[in-house]
Amino acid sequence: MLCRLGGRWLRPLPALQLGVRVPPLAPTSTGGIKHSALPAWAVASVSAVGSGGPGSWYEALATSAPVQGAEEVLLGVHTATGLPWWACIGLTTVALRGAVTLPLAAYQHYILAKVENLQPEIKNIARHLNQEIAIRANQLKWSKRAARLTYLKNMRRLVSELYVRDNCHPFKATVLVWIQFPMWIFMSIALRNFSTGATHSEGFSVQEQLANDGILWFRDLTALDSTWILPISVGVINLLIVEIFALQKTGMSRFQTYITYFVRAVSVLMIPVAATVSSSIVLYWLCSSFMGLSQNLLLRSPRFRRLCRIPLTKSDSDTPYKDLFAAFYAKFISRT
């Protein structure tokens, strides 16, 4: 059985047809062959999970329809453009971010802006409800606990009615996370399948191409980045995204503060994690993080927010980038 890749027909290896897993090989610069540059555990884990062992859940995920769909998207971009794989990974990331996550991020800001604009009305309702509950509690001799429970029950109902009235329930703002995170996972696993030769479509030849289609210091996209430049870049950009969020929030709640510290820790932890996976995956993470940073900055633009019909809020600024730089300077530079 022949399969087609990049305009040429390839015949699967006999060992693969018999169901025997062959260690992935990649051509060297001298025309010879060498074993995959990934560490042994990265390659062995793929073959070890097929026997129903503890890792069988990963085998099911790696061969799932969403991951295969991500593989087809990457192969389609590579076939249609003829670009080297490093450029295909970057182009695919930009396209997915622009077509999927940017509109969802704009919708998220739209919902959050409407929720923010409801806060004065919510505070007014809370004040009047508190007065009414106090009067009723005094008349009916309610305990403090009963009065508190009655207040909370009625307050939840009234706030929910406001969200329904303005069609801006805060849960709608989480749609971006439910779409973006799975897409990130599926794309990462698809690239891992390519890099280890574990994919069930033209994986062996794709692995060979990845081994030669890098750029700059990461010529082999199936290998680790021994310089740590890519992993550190991923961590730094993710930290910038977190700090931009923190700088634009004044008077964060305790919960928001804890979440901010948690995301900072995850961003730092991503550096050693990125150093243990192939450069193709880290390149995707870097491109995705860079697009996320650009997306966050773009959504601060008053002109772009008007274009997306995001309502004006009290916290909006006519000079967001100047304010951001001033806050960044005051927090990180002027203290030194």
Short mmCIF file of C-alpha atoms in Angstrom, two decimals, residues 127-333:
data_model
loop_
_atom_site.label_atom_id
_atom_site.label_comp_id
_atom_site.label_asym_id
_atom_site.label_seq_id
_atom_site.Cartn_x
_atom_site.Cartn_y
_atom_site.Cartn_z
CA ARG A 127 -27.06 48.15 49.60
CA HIS A 128 -30.87 48.31 49.30
CA LEU A 129 -31.27 44.57 49.85
CA ASN A 130 -29.12 44.75 52.97
CA GLN A 131 -31.34 47.49 54.37
CA GLU A 132 -34.52 45.54 53.60
CA ILE A 133 -33.16 42.36 55.17
CA ALA A 134 -32.12 44.31 58.29
CA ILE A 135 -35.64 45.73 58.67
CA ARG A 136 -37.30 42.36 58.06
CA ALA A 137 -34.93 40.59 60.45
CA ASN A 138 -35.73 43.11 63.15
CA GLN A 139 -39.49 42.69 62.61
CA LEU A 140 -39.45 38.88 62.50
CA LYS A 141 -36.70 38.42 65.10
CA TRP A 142 -34.40 36.53 62.70
CA SER A 143 -31.03 35.37 63.88
CA LYS A 144 -27.93 36.82 62.26
CA ARG A 145 -27.35 33.52 60.46
CA ALA A 146 -30.89 33.40 59.06
CA ALA A 147 -30.67 37.02 57.92
CA ARG A 148 -27.32 36.36 56.27
CA LEU A 149 -28.59 33.29 54.42
CA THR A 150 -31.67 35.18 53.24
CA TYR A 151 -29.51 38.03 52.00
CA LEU A 152 -27.17 35.72 50.09
CA LYS A 153 -30.02 33.74 48.51
CA ASN A 154 -31.81 36.85 47.27
CA MET A 155 -28.58 38.52 46.17
CA ARG A 156 -27.62 35.51 44.02
CA ARG A 157 -31.06 35.55 42.43
CA LEU A 158 -30.98 39.27 41.65
CA VAL A 159 -27.45 39.18 40.24
CA SER A 160 -28.36 36.16 38.10
CA GLU A 161 -31.33 38.11 36.73
CA LEU A 162 -29.00 40.96 35.79
CA TYR A 163 -26.67 38.56 33.96
CA VAL A 164 -29.63 37.10 32.07
CA ARG A 165 -30.95 40.57 31.25
CA ASP A 166 -27.63 41.70 29.76
CA ASN A 167 -26.68 38.24 28.44
CA CYS A 168 -23.28 38.34 30.13
CA HIS A 169 -22.95 35.46 32.54
CA PRO A 170 -19.27 35.32 33.63
CA PHE A 171 -19.07 31.62 32.74
CA LYS A 172 -19.26 32.63 29.07
CA ALA A 173 -15.89 34.31 29.51
CA THR A 174 -14.31 30.89 30.14
CA VAL A 175 -15.11 29.59 26.63
CA LEU A 176 -11.64 30.66 25.51
CA VAL A 177 -9.97 28.34 28.05
CA TRP A 178 -12.15 25.35 27.10
CA ILE A 179 -11.15 25.75 23.44
CA GLN A 180 -7.57 27.00 23.64
CA PHE A 181 -6.17 24.51 26.17
CA PRO A 182 -7.39 21.33 24.38
CA MET A 183 -6.16 22.73 21.07
CA TRP A 184 -2.74 23.32 22.64
CA ILE A 185 -2.69 19.75 23.96
CA PHE A 186 -3.73 18.19 20.63
CA MET A 187 -1.19 20.16 18.62
CA SER A 188 1.59 19.30 21.08
CA ILE A 189 0.81 15.58 20.94
CA ALA A 190 0.57 15.67 17.14
CA LEU A 191 4.06 17.19 16.94
CA ARG A 192 5.33 14.63 19.45
CA ASN A 193 3.93 11.86 17.26
CA PHE A 194 5.74 13.34 14.27
CA SER A 195 8.99 13.77 16.18
CA THR A 196 9.04 10.20 17.54
CA GLY A 197 7.69 8.50 14.42
CA ALA A 198 4.70 7.29 16.40
CA THR A 199 2.04 8.80 14.15
CA HIS A 200 -0.19 6.47 12.21
CA SER A 201 0.08 8.50 9.01
CA GLU A 202 3.32 9.16 7.14
CA GLY A 203 5.13 9.48 10.43
CA PHE A 204 8.44 7.93 9.45
CA SER A 205 9.06 10.28 6.53
CA VAL A 206 7.74 13.29 8.50
CA GLN A 207 10.24 12.49 11.24
CA GLU A 208 13.03 12.48 8.67
CA GLN A 209 11.92 15.87 7.35
CA LEU A 210 11.68 17.34 10.84
CA ALA A 211 15.25 16.21 11.51
CA ASN A 212 16.44 18.45 8.67
CA ASP A 213 13.86 21.26 8.55
CA GLY A 214 14.94 23.35 11.53
CA ILE A 215 16.59 26.76 11.50
CA LEU A 216 19.31 28.67 13.33
CA TRP A 217 20.67 26.63 16.25
CA PHE A 218 17.82 24.07 16.26
CA ARG A 219 18.37 22.44 12.88
CA ASP A 220 16.97 19.11 14.09
CA LEU A 221 13.37 19.59 15.20
CA THR A 222 13.22 16.07 16.63
CA ALA A 223 16.06 16.82 19.05
CA LEU A 224 16.12 18.68 22.35
CA ASP A 225 17.32 22.27 22.46
CA SER A 226 20.59 21.78 24.31
CA THR A 227 21.12 25.56 24.49
CA TRP A 228 17.89 26.03 26.46
CA ILE A 229 17.20 29.18 24.44
CA LEU A 230 13.77 28.02 23.29
CA PRO A 231 12.62 26.77 26.72
CA ILE A 232 13.77 29.93 28.50
CA SER A 233 12.08 32.08 25.83
CA VAL A 234 8.80 30.23 26.41
CA GLY A 235 9.04 30.87 30.15
CA VAL A 236 9.92 34.54 29.76
CA ILE A 237 7.04 35.26 27.36
CA ASN A 238 4.56 33.44 29.59
CA LEU A 239 5.77 35.49 32.56
CA LEU A 240 5.31 38.68 30.54
CA ILE A 241 1.72 37.70 29.83
CA VAL A 242 1.11 37.12 33.55
CA GLU A 243 2.70 40.43 34.51
CA ILE A 244 0.68 42.37 31.93
CA PHE A 245 -2.47 40.88 33.44
CA ALA A 246 -1.30 41.72 36.97
CA LEU A 247 -0.35 45.30 36.07
CA GLN A 248 -3.73 46.10 34.58
CA LYS A 249 -5.55 44.84 37.68
CA THR A 250 -5.74 47.16 40.66
CA GLY A 251 -6.94 45.93 44.01
CA MET A 252 -6.94 42.22 43.17
CA SER A 253 -8.82 39.91 45.50
CA ARG A 254 -6.96 37.32 47.54
CA PHE A 255 -8.14 34.60 45.16
CA GLN A 256 -6.87 36.53 42.11
CA THR A 257 -3.54 37.06 43.86
CA TYR A 258 -3.19 33.32 44.55
CA ILE A 259 -4.08 32.52 40.92
CA THR A 260 -1.48 35.02 39.70
CA TYR A 261 1.25 33.44 41.84
CA PHE A 262 0.19 29.98 40.67
CA VAL A 263 0.40 30.93 36.99
CA ARG A 264 3.80 32.51 37.60
CA ALA A 265 5.00 29.24 39.12
CA VAL A 266 3.62 27.27 36.17
CA SER A 267 5.39 29.63 33.73
CA VAL A 268 8.72 29.03 35.47
CA LEU A 269 8.08 25.28 35.66
CA MET A 270 7.47 25.21 31.91
CA ILE A 271 11.16 25.98 31.32
CA PRO A 272 12.57 22.62 32.52
CA VAL A 273 9.56 20.82 31.02
CA ALA A 274 10.24 22.41 27.63
CA ALA A 275 13.87 21.34 27.89
CA THR A 276 12.79 17.67 27.90
CA VAL A 277 10.69 17.64 24.72
CA SER A 278 11.60 17.94 21.05
CA SER A 279 12.35 21.34 19.53
CA SER A 280 9.30 21.08 17.26
CA ILE A 281 7.01 21.09 20.31
CA VAL A 282 8.91 23.90 22.05
CA LEU A 283 8.83 25.94 18.84
CA TYR A 284 5.05 25.54 18.77
CA TRP A 285 4.84 26.57 22.44
CA LEU A 286 7.02 29.60 21.75
CA CYS A 287 4.94 30.70 18.75
CA SER A 288 1.72 30.13 20.70
CA SER A 289 2.97 32.15 23.69
CA PHE A 290 4.20 34.95 21.45
CA MET A 291 0.80 35.10 19.75
CA GLY A 292 -0.83 35.12 23.17
CA LEU A 293 1.32 38.08 24.22
CA SER A 294 0.53 39.93 20.97
CA GLN A 295 -3.16 39.13 21.41
CA ASN A 296 -3.20 40.55 24.93
CA LEU A 297 -1.52 43.75 23.80
CA LEU A 298 -3.86 44.09 20.81
CA LEU A 299 -6.94 43.74 23.00
CA ARG A 300 -5.77 46.74 25.03
CA SER A 301 -5.99 48.99 21.97
CA PRO A 302 -9.03 51.33 22.17
CA ARG A 303 -9.40 51.25 18.39
CA PHE A 304 -9.40 47.46 18.24
CA ARG A 305 -11.83 47.24 21.16
CA ARG A 306 -14.21 49.59 19.34
CA LEU A 307 -13.83 47.45 16.22
CA CYS A 308 -14.85 44.39 18.25
CA ARG A 309 -17.70 46.38 19.84
CA ILE A 310 -16.38 45.82 23.33
CA PRO A 311 -18.25 48.19 25.67
CA LEU A 312 -16.35 51.03 27.28
CA THR A 313 -15.65 50.58 30.97
CA LYS A 314 -14.51 52.84 33.78
CA SER A 315 -11.10 51.15 33.83
CA ASP A 316 -10.43 51.73 30.11
CA SER A 317 -7.62 54.10 29.19
CA ASP A 318 -7.01 56.23 26.11
CA THR A 319 -3.26 55.53 26.42
CA PRO A 320 -3.09 51.87 27.51
CA TYR A 321 0.44 51.19 26.26
CA LYS A 322 1.86 54.29 27.90
CA ASP A 323 0.13 53.35 31.16
CA LEU A 324 1.42 49.79 30.89
CA PHE A 325 4.99 50.94 30.39
CA ALA A 326 4.70 53.37 33.30
CA ALA A 327 3.35 50.63 35.58
CA PHE A 328 6.04 48.20 34.43
CA TYR A 329 8.76 50.79 35.02
CA ALA A 330 7.43 51.65 38.49
CA LYS A 331 7.21 48.00 39.55
CA PHE A 332 10.38 46.51 38.13
CA ILE A 333 12.86 49.27 37.19
#
